Coordinates of C-alpha atoms in Angstrom, one line a residue:
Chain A
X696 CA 12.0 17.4 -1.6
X697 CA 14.3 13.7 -1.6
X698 CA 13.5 12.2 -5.1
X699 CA 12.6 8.9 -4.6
X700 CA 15.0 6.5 -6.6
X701 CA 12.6 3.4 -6.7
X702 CA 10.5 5.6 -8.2
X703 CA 12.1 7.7 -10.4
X704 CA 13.7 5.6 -12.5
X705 CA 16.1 5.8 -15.9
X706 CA 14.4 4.1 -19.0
X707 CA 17.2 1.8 -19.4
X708 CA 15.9 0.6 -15.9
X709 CA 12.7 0.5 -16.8
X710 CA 13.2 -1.9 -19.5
X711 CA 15.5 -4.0 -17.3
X712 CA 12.6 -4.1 -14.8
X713 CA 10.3 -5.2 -17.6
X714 CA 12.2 -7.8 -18.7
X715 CA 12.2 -8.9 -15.2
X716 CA 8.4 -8.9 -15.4
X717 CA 8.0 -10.9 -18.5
X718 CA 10.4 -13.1 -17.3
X719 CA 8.4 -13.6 -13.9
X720 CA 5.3 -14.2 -16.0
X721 CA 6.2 -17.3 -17.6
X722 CA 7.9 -18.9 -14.3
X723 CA 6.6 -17.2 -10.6
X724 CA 10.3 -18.0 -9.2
X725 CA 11.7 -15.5 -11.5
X726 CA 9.9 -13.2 -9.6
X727 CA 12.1 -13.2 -6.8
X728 CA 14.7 -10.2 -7.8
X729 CA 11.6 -8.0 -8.0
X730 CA 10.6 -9.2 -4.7
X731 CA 13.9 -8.3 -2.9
X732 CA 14.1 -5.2 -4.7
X733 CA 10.7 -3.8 -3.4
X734 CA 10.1 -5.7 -0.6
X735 CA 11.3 -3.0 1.7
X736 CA 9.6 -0.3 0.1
X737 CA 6.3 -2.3 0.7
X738 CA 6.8 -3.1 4.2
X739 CA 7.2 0.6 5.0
X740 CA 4.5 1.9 3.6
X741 CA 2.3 -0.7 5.7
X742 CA 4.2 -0.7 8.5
X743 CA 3.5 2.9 8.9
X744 CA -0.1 2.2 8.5
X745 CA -0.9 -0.2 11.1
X746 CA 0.1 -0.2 14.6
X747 CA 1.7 -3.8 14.5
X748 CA 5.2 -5.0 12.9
X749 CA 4.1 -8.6 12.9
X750 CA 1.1 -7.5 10.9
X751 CA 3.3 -5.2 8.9
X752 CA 5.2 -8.2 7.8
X753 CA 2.1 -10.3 7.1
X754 CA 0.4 -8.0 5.3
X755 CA 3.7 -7.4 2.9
X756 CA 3.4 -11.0 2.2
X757 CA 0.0 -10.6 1.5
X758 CA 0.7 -8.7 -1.4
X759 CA 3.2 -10.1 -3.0
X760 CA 1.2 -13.5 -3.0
X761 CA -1.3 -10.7 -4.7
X762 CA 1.0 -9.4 -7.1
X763 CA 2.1 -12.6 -8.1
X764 CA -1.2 -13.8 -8.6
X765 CA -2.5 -11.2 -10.7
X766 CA 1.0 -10.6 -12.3
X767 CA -0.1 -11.8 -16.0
X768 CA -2.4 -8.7 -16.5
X769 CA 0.2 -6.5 -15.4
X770 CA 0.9 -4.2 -18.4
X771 CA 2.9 -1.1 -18.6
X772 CA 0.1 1.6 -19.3
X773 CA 2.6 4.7 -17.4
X774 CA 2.0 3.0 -13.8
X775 CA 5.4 1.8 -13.3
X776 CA 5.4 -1.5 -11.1
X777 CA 6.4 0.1 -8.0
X778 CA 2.9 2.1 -8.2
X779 CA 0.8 -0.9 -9.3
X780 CA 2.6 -2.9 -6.1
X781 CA 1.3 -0.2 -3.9
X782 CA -1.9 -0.4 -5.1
X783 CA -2.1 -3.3 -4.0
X784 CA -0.7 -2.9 -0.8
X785 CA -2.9 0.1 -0.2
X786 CA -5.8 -2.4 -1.0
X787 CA -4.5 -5.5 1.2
X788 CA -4.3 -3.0 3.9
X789 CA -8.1 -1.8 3.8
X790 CA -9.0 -5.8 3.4
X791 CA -7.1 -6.0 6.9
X792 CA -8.8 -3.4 8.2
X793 CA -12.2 -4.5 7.5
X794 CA -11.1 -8.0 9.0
X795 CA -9.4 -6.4 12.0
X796 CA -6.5 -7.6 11.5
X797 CA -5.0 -4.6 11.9
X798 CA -5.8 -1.1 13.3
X799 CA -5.1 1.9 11.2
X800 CA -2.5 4.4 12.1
X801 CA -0.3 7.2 10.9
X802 CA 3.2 7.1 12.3
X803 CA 4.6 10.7 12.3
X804 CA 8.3 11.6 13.4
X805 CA 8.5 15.2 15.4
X806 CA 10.1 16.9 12.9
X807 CA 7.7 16.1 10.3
X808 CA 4.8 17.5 12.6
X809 CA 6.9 20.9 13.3
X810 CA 7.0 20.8 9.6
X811 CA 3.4 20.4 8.7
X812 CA 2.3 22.9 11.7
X813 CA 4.7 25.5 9.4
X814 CA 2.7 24.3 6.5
X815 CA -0.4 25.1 7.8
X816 CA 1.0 28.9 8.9
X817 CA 0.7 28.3 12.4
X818 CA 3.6 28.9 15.0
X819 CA 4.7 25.7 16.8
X820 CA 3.8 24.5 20.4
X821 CA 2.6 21.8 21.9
X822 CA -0.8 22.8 22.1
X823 CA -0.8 23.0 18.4
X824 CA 1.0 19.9 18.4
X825 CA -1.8 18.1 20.1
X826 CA -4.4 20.1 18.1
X827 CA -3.0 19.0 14.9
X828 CA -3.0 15.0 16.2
X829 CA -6.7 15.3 17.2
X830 CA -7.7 17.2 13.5
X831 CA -5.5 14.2 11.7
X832 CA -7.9 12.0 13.3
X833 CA -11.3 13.9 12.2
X834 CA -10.4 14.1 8.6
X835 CA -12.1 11.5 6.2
X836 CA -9.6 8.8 5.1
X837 CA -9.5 9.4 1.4
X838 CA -8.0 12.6 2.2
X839 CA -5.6 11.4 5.1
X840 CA -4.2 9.5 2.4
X841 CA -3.3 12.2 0.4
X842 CA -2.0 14.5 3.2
X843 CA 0.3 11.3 4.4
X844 CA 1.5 10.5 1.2
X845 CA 2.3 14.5 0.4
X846 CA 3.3 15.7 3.5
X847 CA 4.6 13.0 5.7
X848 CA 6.3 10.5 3.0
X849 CA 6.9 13.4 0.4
X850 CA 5.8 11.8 -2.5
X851 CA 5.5 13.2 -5.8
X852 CA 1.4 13.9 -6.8
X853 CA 2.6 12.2 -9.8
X854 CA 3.2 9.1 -7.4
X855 CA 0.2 9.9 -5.2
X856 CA -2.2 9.7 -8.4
X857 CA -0.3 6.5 -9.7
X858 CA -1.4 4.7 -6.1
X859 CA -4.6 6.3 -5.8
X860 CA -5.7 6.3 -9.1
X861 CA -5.8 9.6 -10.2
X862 CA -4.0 11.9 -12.6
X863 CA -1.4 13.9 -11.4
X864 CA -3.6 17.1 -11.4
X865 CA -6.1 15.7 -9.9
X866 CA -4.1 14.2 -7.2
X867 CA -2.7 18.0 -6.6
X868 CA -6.2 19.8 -6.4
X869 CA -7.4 16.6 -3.8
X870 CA -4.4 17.0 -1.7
X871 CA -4.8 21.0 -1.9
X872 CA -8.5 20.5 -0.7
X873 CA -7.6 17.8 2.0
X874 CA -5.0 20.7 3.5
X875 CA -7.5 23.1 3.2
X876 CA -10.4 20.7 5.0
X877 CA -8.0 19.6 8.3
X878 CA -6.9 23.6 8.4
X879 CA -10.2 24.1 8.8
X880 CA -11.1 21.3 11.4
X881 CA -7.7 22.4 13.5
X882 CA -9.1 25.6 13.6
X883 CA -12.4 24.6 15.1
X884 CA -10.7 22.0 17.1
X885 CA -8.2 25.2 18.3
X886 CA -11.1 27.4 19.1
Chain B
X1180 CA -10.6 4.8 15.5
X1181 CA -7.3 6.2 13.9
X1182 CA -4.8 5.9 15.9
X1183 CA -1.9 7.7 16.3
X1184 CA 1.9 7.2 17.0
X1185 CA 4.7 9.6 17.1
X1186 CA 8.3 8.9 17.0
X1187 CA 8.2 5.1 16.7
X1188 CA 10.7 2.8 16.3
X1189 CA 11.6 2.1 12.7
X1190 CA 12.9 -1.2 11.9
X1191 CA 16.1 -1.2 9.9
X1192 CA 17.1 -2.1 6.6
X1193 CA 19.0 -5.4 7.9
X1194 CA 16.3 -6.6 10.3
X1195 CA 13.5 -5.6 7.1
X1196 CA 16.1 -7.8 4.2
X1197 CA 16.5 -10.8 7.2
X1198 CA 12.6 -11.3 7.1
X1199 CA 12.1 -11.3 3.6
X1200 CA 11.1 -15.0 2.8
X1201 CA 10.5 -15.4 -1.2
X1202 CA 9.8 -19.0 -0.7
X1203 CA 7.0 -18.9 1.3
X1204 CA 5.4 -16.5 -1.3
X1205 CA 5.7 -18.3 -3.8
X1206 CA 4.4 -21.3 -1.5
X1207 CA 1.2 -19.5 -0.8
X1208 CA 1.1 -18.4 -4.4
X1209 CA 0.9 -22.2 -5.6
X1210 CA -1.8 -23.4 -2.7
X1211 CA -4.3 -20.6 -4.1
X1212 CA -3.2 -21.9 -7.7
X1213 CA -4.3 -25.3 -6.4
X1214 CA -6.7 -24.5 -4.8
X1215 CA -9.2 -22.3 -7.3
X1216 CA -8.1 -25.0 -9.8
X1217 CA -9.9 -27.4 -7.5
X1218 CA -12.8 -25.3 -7.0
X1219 CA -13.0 -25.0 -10.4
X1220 CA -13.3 -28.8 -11.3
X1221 CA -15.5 -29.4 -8.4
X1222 CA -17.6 -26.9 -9.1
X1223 CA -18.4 -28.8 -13.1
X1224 CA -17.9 -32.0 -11.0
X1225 CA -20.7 -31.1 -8.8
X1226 CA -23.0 -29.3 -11.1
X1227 CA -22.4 -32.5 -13.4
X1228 CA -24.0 -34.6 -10.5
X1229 CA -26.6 -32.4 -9.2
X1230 CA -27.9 -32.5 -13.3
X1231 CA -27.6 -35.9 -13.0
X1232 CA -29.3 -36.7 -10.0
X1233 CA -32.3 -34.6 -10.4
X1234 CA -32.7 -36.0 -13.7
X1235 CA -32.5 -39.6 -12.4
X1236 CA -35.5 -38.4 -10.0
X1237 CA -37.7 -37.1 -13.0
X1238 CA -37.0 -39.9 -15.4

């Protein structure tokens, strides 16, 4: 699996990116490095979650007017920033939701799908293809989540527990369940 | 309703970088700064007069 380098990062880095934060909590313009650096990273994982770019964009401002608002009680506990920024992102996207601002959606490539169909030891085809869309759609979202996250962004559970709030064990026996729970609703869907 | 789309366009990197906008951030970041400060001293501001008036009723 790709390590992601935003996340992953060296200590030296992570001191660097403290200082940033410090920095950015005594004047909001000194924010703006840490802006540019995750800004991207932010906009993908909304964009992927909502069926609109311009939405996508609005929503990534959003939460960076969040971040910066709630920046001063930001305090290196083991969620690096990256996580804690994708909290609130994961948060500004349920707010839009519930406003309908946005419509929620999981953006899949076809490789990924041949992929996940080998995952759940099946043989690919386009029925299964289309069986495995529908089941997507049946599962509850707290474990679509995880099953995105894992499977079609290929985070770490490490990651996925940072976001979610869970510990990394717990976030690998939820995600284990949540495969087990659409295997079992793309069988019935199958049959 | 979840919907669901395959192969999708993906913007790129360049067109992502060209529509980050820092300034407006930290534009909206100062309005709601302003703003709940104002709510804040209207709120005593009120509460100060509504005190007020209803005592100038009952005295």
């Amino acid at each position: 699996m790709a390590v992601n380098l935003l996340y992953h990062q060296s200590t030296f880095r992570l001191e660097d990116e403290m200082s940033l934060i410090e920095i950015a909590k005594k004047d909001p313009r000194q924010f703006a490095p840490l802006y540019k650096k995750y800004h991207e990273a932010i906009f993908r994982y909304v964009y992927k979650r909502v069926d609109d770019e311009e939405a996508a964009y609005d929503i990534t401002s959003c939460v960076f007017v969040k971040a910066l608002a709630s920046l001063a009680k930001y305090e290196f506990r083991g969620v690096p920033f990256s996580s804690w920024l994708f909290r609130i992102a994961k948060s500004e996207l349920y707010q839009s939701f519930r406003d309908k601002k946005a419509q929620r959606t999981v953006s899949l490539d076809s490789v990924t799908i041949v992929q996940f169909i080998d995952e759940l030891n099946e043989d690919f085809s386009e029925e299964q293809r289309i069986t495995l869309l529908n089941s997507l759609k049946l599962l509850k979202d707290n474990q679509l989540q995880l099953i995105e996250m894992r499977f079609f962004e290929k985070r770490s559970f490490k990651e996925i527990g940072e976001i979610v709030g869970l510990t990394e064990n717990n976030a690998k026996v939820k995600t284990f369940r949540a495969l087990v729970k659409l295997k079992e609703i793309f069988n019935r869907t199958k049959a | 309703m979840i919907k669901i789309l395959v192969d999708r366009a993906i913007p790129t990197s360049a067109k992502i970088k060209n529509r980050q906008d820092f300034d407006f951030v930290l534009k909206q970041h100062n309005q709601s700064k302003r703003s709940s400060g104002l709510q804040w001293y209207f709120g005593v501001v009120g509460l100060a007069s509504f005190v007020l008036a209803v005592m100038s009723i009952l005295f």
